[in-house]
Coordinates of C-alpha atoms in Angstrom, one line a residue:
Chain A
X1 CA 10.8 31.2 -43.6
X2 CA 7.2 30.1 -45.5
X3 CA 4.1 31.0 -44.4
X4 CA 3.2 27.7 -44.2
X5 CA 6.1 26.9 -41.9
X6 CA 5.4 29.6 -39.7
X7 CA 1.9 28.7 -39.3
X8 CA 2.4 25.0 -38.8
X9 CA 1.5 23.1 -35.5
X10 CA 3.7 21.6 -33.2
X11 CA 2.8 17.9 -33.3
X12 CA 1.4 16.6 -30.0
X13 CA 2.5 13.3 -29.7
X14 CA 0.8 10.9 -26.9
X15 CA 2.8 9.6 -24.5
X16 CA 2.0 5.8 -23.3
X17 CA 2.0 5.1 -19.9
X18 CA 1.0 2.1 -17.7
X19 CA -2.5 1.7 -16.0
X20 CA -2.0 0.9 -12.2
X21 CA -4.1 1.3 -9.3
X22 CA -6.5 4.0 -11.6
X23 CA -3.5 6.0 -12.2
X24 CA -1.2 6.1 -15.2
X25 CA 2.1 6.3 -13.9
X26 CA 5.4 6.0 -16.1
X27 CA 7.6 2.8 -15.0
X28 CA 9.0 3.3 -11.6
X29 CA 12.7 1.8 -13.7
X30 CA 12.5 4.8 -15.8
X31 CA 13.0 2.2 -19.0
X32 CA 11.3 2.5 -22.3
X33 CA 12.1 1.0 -25.4
X34 CA 11.3 2.0 -29.0
X35 CA 8.1 0.9 -31.1
X36 CA 8.6 0.5 -34.6
X37 CA 6.7 0.6 -37.7
X38 CA 6.8 -1.7 -40.4
X39 CA 9.2 0.6 -41.9
X40 CA 11.3 1.0 -38.8
X41 CA 10.3 4.2 -37.8
X42 CA 9.8 4.6 -34.2
X43 CA 6.0 5.1 -33.5
X44 CA 6.6 5.6 -29.7
X45 CA 8.6 4.9 -27.0
X46 CA 7.0 2.5 -24.8
X47 CA 7.2 1.9 -20.8
X48 CA 9.6 -1.0 -20.2
X49 CA 7.7 -2.4 -16.9
X50 CA 9.5 -3.5 -14.2
X51 CA 8.8 -6.3 -11.1
X52 CA 8.4 -3.3 -8.9
X53 CA 5.7 -1.9 -11.0
X54 CA 4.0 -5.4 -11.0
X55 CA 4.7 -5.7 -7.2
X56 CA 2.6 -2.1 -7.0
X57 CA -0.3 -3.3 -9.7
X58 CA -0.5 -6.4 -6.9
X59 CA -0.9 -4.3 -4.5
X60 CA -3.8 -2.0 -6.0
X61 CA -5.3 -5.1 -7.3
X62 CA -5.8 -6.6 -3.8
X63 CA -6.8 -4.0 -2.3
X64 CA -9.5 -3.2 -5.2
X65 CA -11.0 -6.9 -4.8
X66 CA -12.9 -6.6 -1.5
X67 CA -15.1 -3.8 -3.1
X68 CA -15.1 -5.3 -6.6
X69 CA -15.7 -8.7 -5.4
X70 CA -18.6 -7.5 -3.5
X71 CA -20.2 -5.4 -6.0
X72 CA -23.8 -7.0 -7.1
X73 CA -23.9 -8.7 -10.8
X74 CA -25.8 -5.8 -11.9
X75 CA -23.5 -3.5 -11.3
X76 CA -20.7 -5.5 -12.6
X77 CA -22.5 -6.2 -15.9
X78 CA -23.3 -2.3 -16.2
X79 CA -19.9 -1.4 -15.9
X80 CA -18.8 -4.0 -18.6
X81 CA -21.6 -2.7 -21.0
X82 CA -20.2 0.6 -20.2
X83 CA -16.7 -0.3 -21.3
X84 CA -18.6 -1.4 -24.6
X85 CA -20.0 1.4 -25.1
X86 CA -16.9 3.8 -24.5
X87 CA -14.9 1.7 -27.0
X88 CA -17.7 1.8 -29.7
X89 CA -17.3 6.1 -29.2
X90 CA -13.1 5.5 -30.2
X91 CA -13.8 2.9 -32.5
X92 CA -11.8 5.3 -35.2
X93 CA -8.7 5.6 -33.0
X94 CA -8.7 1.5 -32.1
X95 CA -8.8 1.3 -35.9
X96 CA -6.0 3.3 -36.5
X97 CA -3.7 2.2 -33.8
X98 CA -4.2 -1.4 -35.1
X99 CA -3.4 -0.2 -38.9
X100 CA -0.2 1.9 -37.5
X101 CA 0.7 -1.3 -35.7
X102 CA 1.0 -3.3 -38.7
X103 CA -2.9 -4.6 -39.1
X104 CA -4.8 -4.3 -42.2
X105 CA -7.2 -1.8 -42.0
X106 CA -10.3 -4.2 -42.8
X107 CA -9.2 -6.3 -40.6
X108 CA -8.7 -3.9 -37.2
X109 CA -12.0 -2.7 -38.3
X110 CA -13.5 -6.0 -37.5
X111 CA -11.1 -6.6 -34.5
X112 CA -12.2 -3.6 -32.5
X113 CA -15.9 -4.7 -33.6
X114 CA -15.0 -8.1 -32.1
X115 CA -13.4 -6.5 -29.3
X116 CA -16.5 -4.6 -28.4
X117 CA -19.4 -7.3 -29.0
X118 CA -17.3 -9.2 -26.6
X119 CA -17.4 -7.3 -23.9
X120 CA -21.2 -6.9 -24.3
X121 CA -20.9 -10.7 -24.3
X122 CA -19.8 -10.9 -21.1
X123 CA -21.7 -8.4 -19.9
X124 CA -24.1 -10.8 -20.6
X125 CA -23.0 -13.2 -18.2
X126 CA -22.3 -10.9 -15.6
X127 CA -25.8 -12.2 -13.4
X128 CA -26.1 -15.6 -15.6
X129 CA -22.8 -17.7 -15.2
X130 CA -23.9 -18.2 -11.2
X131 CA -27.1 -20.4 -12.3
X132 CA -25.2 -21.9 -15.2
X133 CA -22.5 -23.4 -12.9
X134 CA -23.7 -23.9 -8.9
X135 CA -25.3 -26.5 -8.1
X136 CA -27.5 -28.6 -5.2
X137 CA -25.9 -31.6 -4.7
X138 CA -27.7 -34.6 -3.6
X139 CA -26.4 -35.9 -0.2
X140 CA -26.6 -38.8 2.0
X141 CA -28.0 -37.1 5.3
X142 CA -29.9 -34.6 6.3
X143 CA -27.9 -31.3 5.1
X144 CA -28.9 -28.9 2.2
X145 CA -25.8 -29.1 0.1
X146 CA -25.0 -26.2 -2.5
X147 CA -22.3 -25.4 -4.2
X148 CA -21.7 -21.7 -5.6
X149 CA -18.7 -20.0 -7.1
X150 CA -16.7 -16.9 -6.0
X151 CA -13.9 -15.3 -7.6
X152 CA -10.7 -16.7 -6.9
X153 CA -8.8 -13.1 -6.4
X154 CA -6.2 -11.8 -7.9
X155 CA -5.5 -12.3 -11.5
X156 CA -2.5 -12.1 -13.6
X157 CA -2.0 -12.2 -17.6
X158 CA 0.3 -12.5 -20.1
X159 CA -1.8 -11.3 -22.9
X160 CA -1.5 -12.9 -26.1
X161 CA 1.5 -11.3 -28.5
X162 CA -0.8 -11.1 -31.7
X163 CA -3.9 -9.5 -31.2
X164 CA -3.5 -6.3 -29.2
X165 CA -7.1 -5.3 -28.1
X166 CA -9.0 -8.5 -28.5
X167 CA -6.9 -10.6 -27.2
X168 CA -6.3 -8.5 -24.0
X169 CA -10.1 -8.0 -24.0
X170 CA -11.3 -11.6 -24.3
X171 CA -9.2 -12.6 -21.0
X172 CA -9.5 -9.3 -18.6
X173 CA -13.6 -9.3 -19.6
X174 CA -14.6 -13.1 -17.9
X175 CA -12.0 -12.6 -15.2
X176 CA -13.5 -9.0 -14.1
X177 CA -17.6 -9.6 -15.1
X178 CA -16.6 -12.7 -12.2
X179 CA -15.6 -10.3 -9.3
X180 CA -11.3 -10.6 -10.1
X181 CA -9.4 -8.3 -10.3
X182 CA -6.2 -8.3 -12.9
X183 CA -3.1 -7.1 -13.7
X184 CA -1.8 -7.6 -17.3
X185 CA 1.0 -7.5 -19.2
X186 CA 0.5 -6.1 -22.3
X187 CA 1.4 -7.5 -25.9
X188 CA 4.7 -6.9 -26.7
X189 CA 4.6 -6.0 -30.3
X190 CA 1.3 -4.5 -29.9
X191 CA 0.8 -2.7 -26.8
X192 CA -0.6 1.0 -28.1
X193 CA -4.0 -0.3 -27.8
X194 CA -4.0 -2.0 -24.2
X195 CA -3.1 1.7 -22.8
X196 CA -5.6 3.4 -24.6
X197 CA -8.0 0.6 -23.6
X198 CA -7.2 1.8 -20.0
X199 CA -8.3 5.2 -20.8
X200 CA -11.6 3.4 -21.9
X201 CA -11.5 1.8 -18.6
X202 CA -10.8 5.2 -16.6
X203 CA -14.0 6.8 -18.4
X204 CA -16.2 3.5 -17.8
X205 CA -16.4 4.0 -13.7
X206 CA -14.5 0.8 -13.5
X207 CA -13.0 1.7 -10.0
X208 CA -9.5 1.8 -9.5
X209 CA -6.9 -1.2 -9.3
X210 CA -9.6 -3.5 -10.7
X211 CA -7.4 -3.8 -13.9
X212 CA -3.7 -2.6 -13.7
X213 CA -2.0 -2.7 -17.3
X214 CA 1.5 -3.0 -17.8
X215 CA 3.5 -3.0 -20.8
X216 CA 7.2 -4.4 -21.0
X217 CA 9.1 -7.5 -21.9
X218 CA 7.3 -11.0 -21.2
X219 CA 10.0 -12.9 -21.4
X220 CA 11.3 -10.8 -18.5
X221 CA 8.3 -10.4 -16.2
X222 CA 6.9 -13.9 -16.3
X223 CA 8.8 -15.6 -13.8
X224 CA 7.2 -12.7 -11.3
X225 CA 3.9 -13.1 -13.0
X226 CA 3.8 -17.0 -11.9
X227 CA 5.3 -17.1 -8.1
X228 CA 4.0 -13.2 -6.7
X229 CA 2.5 -14.9 -3.5
X230 CA -0.5 -12.7 -3.5
X231 CA -1.8 -13.9 -6.8
X232 CA -4.4 -16.0 -7.2
X233 CA -4.3 -17.6 -10.7
X234 CA -2.4 -17.2 -13.7
X235 CA -3.3 -17.3 -17.5
X236 CA -0.8 -17.2 -20.2
X237 CA -1.7 -17.2 -24.3
X238 CA 1.7 -17.8 -25.9
X239 CA 4.8 -19.6 -25.6
X240 CA 6.7 -22.9 -25.6
X241 CA 6.5 -25.9 -23.8
X242 CA 9.4 -24.6 -21.6
X243 CA 7.6 -21.3 -20.7
X244 CA 4.7 -23.3 -19.8
X245 CA 6.5 -25.4 -17.5
X246 CA 8.5 -23.0 -15.8
X247 CA 4.9 -21.1 -15.2
X248 CA 3.7 -24.0 -13.5
X249 CA 6.3 -24.7 -11.5
X250 CA 6.5 -21.0 -10.3
X251 CA 2.9 -21.4 -9.7
X252 CA 3.1 -24.5 -7.2
X253 CA 4.5 -22.5 -4.8
X254 CA 1.2 -20.8 -3.6
X255 CA -0.6 -23.4 -5.6
X256 CA -2.2 -20.6 -8.5
X257 CA -4.9 -21.5 -10.4
X258 CA -3.3 -22.2 -14.0
X259 CA -4.8 -21.6 -17.1
X260 CA -3.4 -21.8 -20.8
X261 CA -5.0 -20.5 -23.3
X262 CA -2.3 -20.9 -25.9
X263 CA -3.5 -21.3 -29.6
X264 CA -6.5 -20.1 -28.9
X265 CA -8.2 -18.3 -32.3
X266 CA -9.0 -14.7 -30.3
X267 CA -11.4 -13.5 -33.3
X268 CA -13.4 -16.9 -33.3
X269 CA -16.5 -17.7 -31.4
X270 CA -14.7 -20.3 -29.5
X271 CA -12.8 -17.6 -27.7
X272 CA -15.8 -16.6 -25.5
X273 CA -17.9 -19.1 -23.7
X274 CA -19.2 -18.8 -19.7
X275 CA -16.0 -21.2 -19.0
X276 CA -13.5 -18.9 -19.6
X277 CA -15.4 -17.2 -16.2
X278 CA -15.7 -20.4 -14.8
X279 CA -11.7 -20.5 -15.0
X280 CA -11.0 -18.0 -12.4
X281 CA -13.8 -19.2 -9.9
X282 CA -13.6 -21.2 -7.1
X283 CA -16.9 -23.2 -5.9
X284 CA -17.5 -23.3 -2.0
X285 CA -19.6 -26.2 -1.0
X286 CA -22.1 -25.3 2.0
X287 CA -23.7 -28.2 4.2
X288 CA -26.5 -27.0 5.5
X289 CA -28.2 -29.1 8.7
X290 CA -31.9 -29.2 7.7
X291 CA -34.9 -31.7 9.5
X292 CA -34.2 -33.4 12.7
Chain T
X1 CA -3.4 32.4 33.0
X2 CA 0.7 32.6 33.4
X3 CA 2.7 35.1 30.9
X4 CA 3.0 33.9 27.6
X5 CA 6.0 33.3 25.2
X6 CA 8.1 34.8 27.6
X7 CA 11.1 32.7 29.8
X8 CA 10.2 31.7 33.4
X9 CA 11.6 30.5 36.8
X10 CA 10.4 27.3 35.7
X11 CA 12.2 26.6 32.6
X12 CA 9.9 28.1 29.8
X13 CA 12.3 28.9 27.1
X14 CA 10.8 32.2 24.9
X15 CA 9.4 30.5 22.3
X16 CA 9.5 33.6 20.1
X17 CA 13.2 33.2 20.2
X18 CA 12.4 29.5 18.2
X19 CA 13.9 29.5 15.0
X20 CA 11.6 30.0 12.1
X21 CA 11.3 26.8 9.5
X22 CA 11.9 27.2 5.7
X23 CA 9.1 24.9 4.6
X24 CA 10.7 25.4 1.0
X25 CA 13.9 24.1 2.2
X26 CA 13.0 20.7 4.6
X27 CA 10.7 19.6 1.6
X28 CA 13.6 19.6 -0.5
X29 CA 15.5 18.5 1.9
X30 CA 12.8 15.5 2.3
X31 CA 12.3 14.8 -1.5
X32 CA 16.7 14.0 -1.2
X33 CA 15.8 11.3 1.3
X34 CA 14.0 9.5 -0.6
X35 CA 16.3 9.2 -3.7
X36 CA 18.3 6.9 -1.6
X37 CA 18.6 3.4 -2.8
X38 CA 19.0 1.0 -0.2
X39 CA 19.4 -2.6 -1.5
X40 CA 20.6 -6.0 -0.4
X41 CA 22.6 -6.2 3.0
X42 CA 22.1 -2.8 3.1
X43 CA 18.1 -3.1 3.3
X44 CA 17.9 -6.3 5.0
X45 CA 19.7 -5.2 8.3
X46 CA 17.3 -1.9 7.7
X47 CA 14.3 -3.7 7.8
X48 CA 15.6 -6.0 11.1
X49 CA 16.3 -2.7 12.4
X50 CA 12.7 -0.8 11.5
X51 CA 11.2 -4.0 13.4
X52 CA 13.4 -3.7 16.6
X53 CA 12.1 0.0 16.9
X54 CA 8.4 -0.7 16.5
X55 CA 5.8 0.1 18.9
X56 CA 2.9 -2.5 17.8
X57 CA 0.0 -0.7 19.0
X58 CA -3.7 -1.2 19.1
X59 CA -5.4 1.9 20.2
X60 CA -8.9 1.4 19.4
X61 CA -12.7 1.5 21.2
X62 CA -13.0 -2.0 20.1
X63 CA -10.3 -3.4 21.9
X64 CA -10.4 -6.5 24.0
X65 CA -8.5 -8.2 26.5
X66 CA -8.5 -11.0 23.6
X67 CA -7.2 -8.4 20.9
X68 CA -4.2 -7.3 23.6
X69 CA -3.6 -10.5 24.3
X70 CA -2.8 -11.2 20.3
X71 CA -0.9 -8.5 20.2
X72 CA 1.6 -9.4 22.4
X73 CA 1.5 -13.1 20.8
X74 CA 2.6 -11.0 17.6
X75 CA 5.1 -9.0 19.3
X76 CA 7.0 -11.7 20.8
X77 CA 6.6 -14.1 17.7
X78 CA 7.1 -11.7 15.0
X79 CA 7.2 -14.9 12.1
X80 CA 8.9 -17.9 13.8
X81 CA 10.2 -19.2 10.9
X82 CA 12.3 -16.7 10.4
X83 CA 15.0 -17.3 12.2
X84 CA 17.5 -14.3 13.8
X85 CA 14.6 -11.8 14.0
X86 CA 14.8 -8.9 16.7
X87 CA 12.0 -8.2 18.7
X88 CA 9.5 -5.1 18.5
X89 CA 10.2 -2.1 21.0
X90 CA 7.0 -2.4 22.8
X91 CA 3.2 -2.9 22.8
X92 CA 1.4 0.5 23.0
X93 CA -2.0 0.3 24.3
X94 CA -4.5 2.3 26.1
X95 CA -4.3 2.8 30.4
X96 CA -6.7 -0.2 31.2
X97 CA -5.1 -2.6 29.1
X98 CA -1.6 -2.0 30.2
X99 CA -2.6 -5.4 32.7
X100 CA -3.2 -7.8 30.4
X101 CA -0.1 -6.8 28.2
X102 CA 2.1 -6.9 30.9
X103 CA 0.5 -10.2 31.9
X104 CA 0.5 -11.3 28.2
X105 CA 4.5 -10.5 27.9
X106 CA 5.5 -12.2 31.2
X107 CA 9.4 -11.3 31.7
X108 CA 10.5 -11.1 27.5
X109 CA 11.9 -7.6 27.2
X110 CA 9.4 -5.8 24.9
X111 CA 7.9 -3.1 26.9
X112 CA 4.7 -1.9 27.8
X113 CA 3.5 2.3 26.6
X114 CA 0.2 3.1 27.9
X115 CA -1.2 6.3 26.2
X116 CA -3.1 8.5 29.0
X117 CA -4.0 11.9 29.6
X118 CA -7.5 11.7 28.0
X119 CA -5.9 10.2 24.7
X120 CA -6.3 11.0 22.0
X121 CA -8.3 14.7 22.6
X122 CA -6.7 15.8 25.9
X123 CA -9.6 17.4 27.1
X124 CA -9.7 17.3 30.2
X125 CA -8.8 18.4 33.5
X126 CA -4.8 17.8 35.1
X127 CA -6.1 16.3 38.1
X128 CA -7.5 13.4 35.5
X129 CA -4.9 13.0 33.5
X130 CA -2.3 12.8 36.6
X131 CA -4.3 10.2 38.0
X132 CA -4.5 8.4 34.6
X133 CA -1.3 8.2 34.1
X134 CA -0.3 7.5 37.7
X135 CA -2.6 4.0 37.3
X136 CA -1.3 3.7 33.9
X137 CA 2.2 3.1 35.9
X138 CA 0.9 1.6 38.8
X139 CA -0.5 -1.4 36.4
X140 CA 3.1 -1.9 34.7
X141 CA 3.8 1.1 31.8
X142 CA 7.2 1.4 31.3
X143 CA 6.1 4.0 28.8
X144 CA 3.7 6.5 28.9
X145 CA 2.5 8.7 25.8
X146 CA 0.7 12.1 26.7
X147 CA -1.1 14.2 24.6
X148 CA -0.2 18.0 24.7
X149 CA -3.5 20.4 25.2
X150 CA -3.2 21.4 21.7
X151 CA -6.0 24.1 22.0
X152 CA -3.7 25.6 24.9
X153 CA -0.6 25.5 22.9
X154 CA -2.5 27.5 19.7
X155 CA -4.1 30.1 21.7
X156 CA -0.4 30.7 23.4
X157 CA -1.1 29.5 26.4
X158 CA 2.5 28.0 25.9
X159 CA 3.0 28.3 30.1
X160 CA -0.1 25.8 30.7
X161 CA 1.0 23.2 28.4
X162 CA 5.1 23.3 29.8
X163 CA 3.4 23.0 33.3
X164 CA 1.5 20.3 32.2
X165 CA 4.2 18.4 30.8
X166 CA 6.0 18.7 33.4
X167 CA 3.6 17.6 36.2
X168 CA 2.5 14.0 33.5
X169 CA 6.7 13.7 33.9
X170 CA 6.8 14.0 37.3
X171 CA 3.5 11.3 37.6
X172 CA 5.6 9.2 35.7
X173 CA 8.2 8.2 38.1
X174 CA 10.6 6.0 36.6
X175 CA 8.4 5.5 33.1
X176 CA 9.7 7.2 30.0
X177 CA 7.4 9.8 28.9
X178 CA 6.9 10.7 25.2
X179 CA 4.6 13.8 24.5
X180 CA 2.8 13.9 21.8
X181 CA 2.4 16.7 19.4
X182 CA -0.1 16.3 17.0
X183 CA 1.1 18.0 14.6
X184 CA -1.9 17.5 12.0
X185 CA -3.8 19.8 14.4
X186 CA -0.5 22.7 14.6
X187 CA -0.9 23.8 11.5
X188 CA 2.2 24.8 10.3
X189 CA 6.6 23.6 11.2
X190 CA 6.8 26.9 12.8
X191 CA 4.4 25.9 15.3
X192 CA 5.7 22.1 15.4
X193 CA 9.2 23.5 15.8
X194 CA 7.7 25.3 19.4
X195 CA 6.0 22.5 20.4
X196 CA 9.1 20.3 19.9
X197 CA 11.0 22.7 21.7
X198 CA 8.5 23.6 24.3
X199 CA 8.3 19.7 25.2
X200 CA 12.2 19.3 25.5
X201 CA 12.5 21.9 27.8
X202 CA 9.8 20.8 29.9
X203 CA 10.8 16.9 30.6
X204 CA 10.1 14.6 27.7
X205 CA 12.5 11.9 26.7
X206 CA 10.4 11.4 23.7
X207 CA 9.2 13.7 21.1
X208 CA 5.9 11.9 19.4
X209 CA 4.4 13.2 16.3
X210 CA 0.4 12.0 16.4
X211 CA -1.9 10.2 17.9
X212 CA -2.9 8.1 15.1
X213 CA -6.8 9.6 15.5
X214 CA -6.3 12.5 12.9
X215 CA -5.2 12.9 9.7
X216 CA -2.1 14.0 8.2
X217 CA -0.3 12.2 11.1
X218 CA 3.1 11.3 10.6
X219 CA 5.0 12.7 7.6
X220 CA 8.7 13.0 6.7
X221 CA 8.8 17.0 6.5
X222 CA 7.3 17.5 10.2
X223 CA 9.4 14.4 11.5
X224 CA 12.2 16.3 10.3
X225 CA 11.5 19.5 11.8
X226 CA 11.2 17.3 15.3
X227 CA 14.3 16.1 14.6
X228 CA 16.5 19.0 13.9
X229 CA 15.1 20.2 17.0
X230 CA 15.8 17.5 18.9
X231 CA 19.6 18.4 17.2
X232 CA 19.6 21.8 18.7
X233 CA 17.9 21.2 21.8
X234 CA 21.2 18.2 22.0
X235 CA 23.9 21.0 21.0
X236 CA 22.0 23.6 23.6
X237 CA 21.6 21.2 26.8
X238 CA 23.7 17.7 25.8
X239 CA 20.7 16.1 26.9
X240 CA 19.4 13.3 23.8
X241 CA 16.1 13.1 23.1
X242 CA 14.1 10.2 21.7
X243 CA 11.3 10.5 18.4
X244 CA 8.9 8.5 17.4
X245 CA 6.8 9.0 14.1
X246 CA 3.2 7.5 14.2
X247 CA 0.7 6.9 12.5
X248 CA 0.3 6.6 8.6
X249 CA 3.9 4.9 8.3
X250 CA 2.1 1.5 7.1
X251 CA 5.0 0.7 4.5
X252 CA 8.6 -0.7 4.9
X253 CA 9.7 1.5 2.0
X254 CA 8.3 4.2 3.5
X255 CA 10.0 3.4 7.1
X256 CA 13.7 2.8 5.0
X257 CA 13.6 6.5 4.1
X258 CA 12.9 7.5 8.0
X259 CA 16.0 5.6 8.7
X260 CA 18.2 7.4 6.1
X261 CA 16.2 10.6 7.4
X262 CA 17.3 10.0 10.8
X263 CA 21.0 8.7 9.9
X264 CA 21.6 12.0 8.1
X265 CA 20.0 14.2 10.8
X266 CA 20.8 13.1 13.8
X267 CA 23.5 9.9 13.3
X268 CA 24.2 7.2 14.4
X269 CA 23.8 7.5 18.0
X270 CA 19.9 7.7 17.8
X271 CA 19.7 4.9 15.4
X272 CA 18.9 2.1 18.2
X273 CA 15.1 1.7 19.8
X274 CA 16.3 3.2 22.7
X275 CA 16.0 6.9 20.8
X276 CA 14.1 5.8 17.9
X277 CA 10.2 4.2 17.1
X278 CA 7.9 3.6 14.9
X279 CA 4.4 3.9 15.8
X280 CA 2.6 1.7 14.0
X281 CA 0.1 -1.2 13.4
X282 CA 0.5 -3.1 10.2
X283 CA 4.5 -1.9 9.4
X284 CA 5.6 -5.2 10.9
X285 CA 3.7 -7.1 8.7
X286 CA 5.1 -5.1 5.6
X287 CA 8.3 -5.4 6.6
X288 CA 8.4 -9.1 7.4
X289 CA 6.8 -9.8 4.1
X290 CA 10.3 -7.8 2.3
X291 CA 13.0 -9.5 4.6
X292 CA 10.9 -13.2 3.2
X293 CA 11.1 -11.1 -0.3
X294 CA 14.9 -10.9 0.3
X295 CA 15.3 -14.5 1.2
X296 CA 13.1 -16.0 -1.3
X297 CA 13.2 -13.8 -4.1
X298 CA 9.6 -13.7 -4.8
X299 CA 6.8 -11.4 -4.0
X300 CA 4.8 -12.5 -0.5
X301 CA 1.0 -12.4 0.3
X302 CA -0.4 -11.2 3.8
X303 CA -2.0 -14.7 3.7
X304 CA 0.6 -16.4 5.2
X305 CA 1.9 -13.8 8.2
X306 CA -0.4 -13.3 11.4
X307 CA -2.5 -10.9 11.8
X308 CA -1.4 -7.9 14.1

């Protein structure tokens, strides 16, 4: 044995696990799928999440909802800023992960830049969207009538396949800044950044259960994401007419909001707007008697 | 003060002779119960059995007659849109609410259980404890859940605890007596076993883990030790004693694990509400949601089940 071999370090590979209720468990099913690079070499074994993992994640999201939706807009904004700061600090790691999954180096760097900026964008909206979308309504009686937004609840998301980091953040940020909690199924072909992003969330004081990230097969889990009775809205970003149809039929069981973001260009400015926040809000109208 | 730890004419066993508990062994055994996979029809039967074994409980300072009546409604009508469900075994309330519960339950055969003996601390005089027990029985309680005096027990005054249980048993008359050991305050599994043996010899019909007011409440290792004590007692005396884990069992999956443990420790004879109960408040809805999931294939939400 040569000296070089004797002193070479044993490589320390990262185990990519899921993120449920502020913890990083493996899938309860014990199933994995290999993620391969361009040349067919295995990069990592990824958890193939099951419907029971999803169920556990919804339980975590539901129990986090009361606290997160009651947090002040200021606090939610601060936490989003904090996520952006943590992500910026790990810029190189995320760029390298995107490159590992086949994204060109320049494009990868731009995607991480855009992801940080998108978080900042929605952090800024935290205490503003309410003013934009709320209203005082003229009514023909002695009532003060006003409408305000309230978060819809637990949002399940099928993250876009072609944008492992930016696509995920573009869906999570507007839902969470509005006080919702979410369960996300990461991009199937590019899941690495989603799990590393969970570490960023974890380091940014996001309360446990507010964002839960699963990895696995979209075809296997879409029905569960759409049918769960304790989920209040579903966002999907890929798939043909048949997928859209089945999601809508399953979602009708408990009248979930169904939000399609198919064909969104995640890198463009059109992929961010306060309407993305409004998508997962309910309008509450109050009739308050006045005068006599 | 009575002579501690020694056999007495009254039937107090020598607790120094109680088999010590191998804690590592207990944990290993318990871990194996949790690996059993109960699916499909077996799961549905298990879930229904769990429902039939629940003591639906409300033991809050803020309880009102209205809340107790609501709980009784829940006990009778678990989820009417699902046909073929059993009803729960009993409703468990404070003594002042026994009359309300008795009336609300009418002539359906759900028992009224009442805690007594200065629940949950047990810090009161024997005279008051006995009076409380008699009052609860007179108001219509079918079952009395008493607490042992943990202070006296931990001090080694076993004779005092023994006599107290025996006296409460006498005050119960025809009502069943469940003896709460409050295992969270006993500290070791050895003491849990000793307290179980003591309670059974003193006349308990059931032994129960916890009040639900102290953490940890029911755990699988503690329940396992108590089940083993029941088994030994049965071999020794030929008398069956019931078991009631209470507090902290809020999920259907965990409750199924308890059933597995019961089946593999005491066998089928104990697998009825007559010999096994779950003391719980939120377990029922979780079981109902699981049953609905089995029927529809869709995960359920608490929004569609009546509050308990």
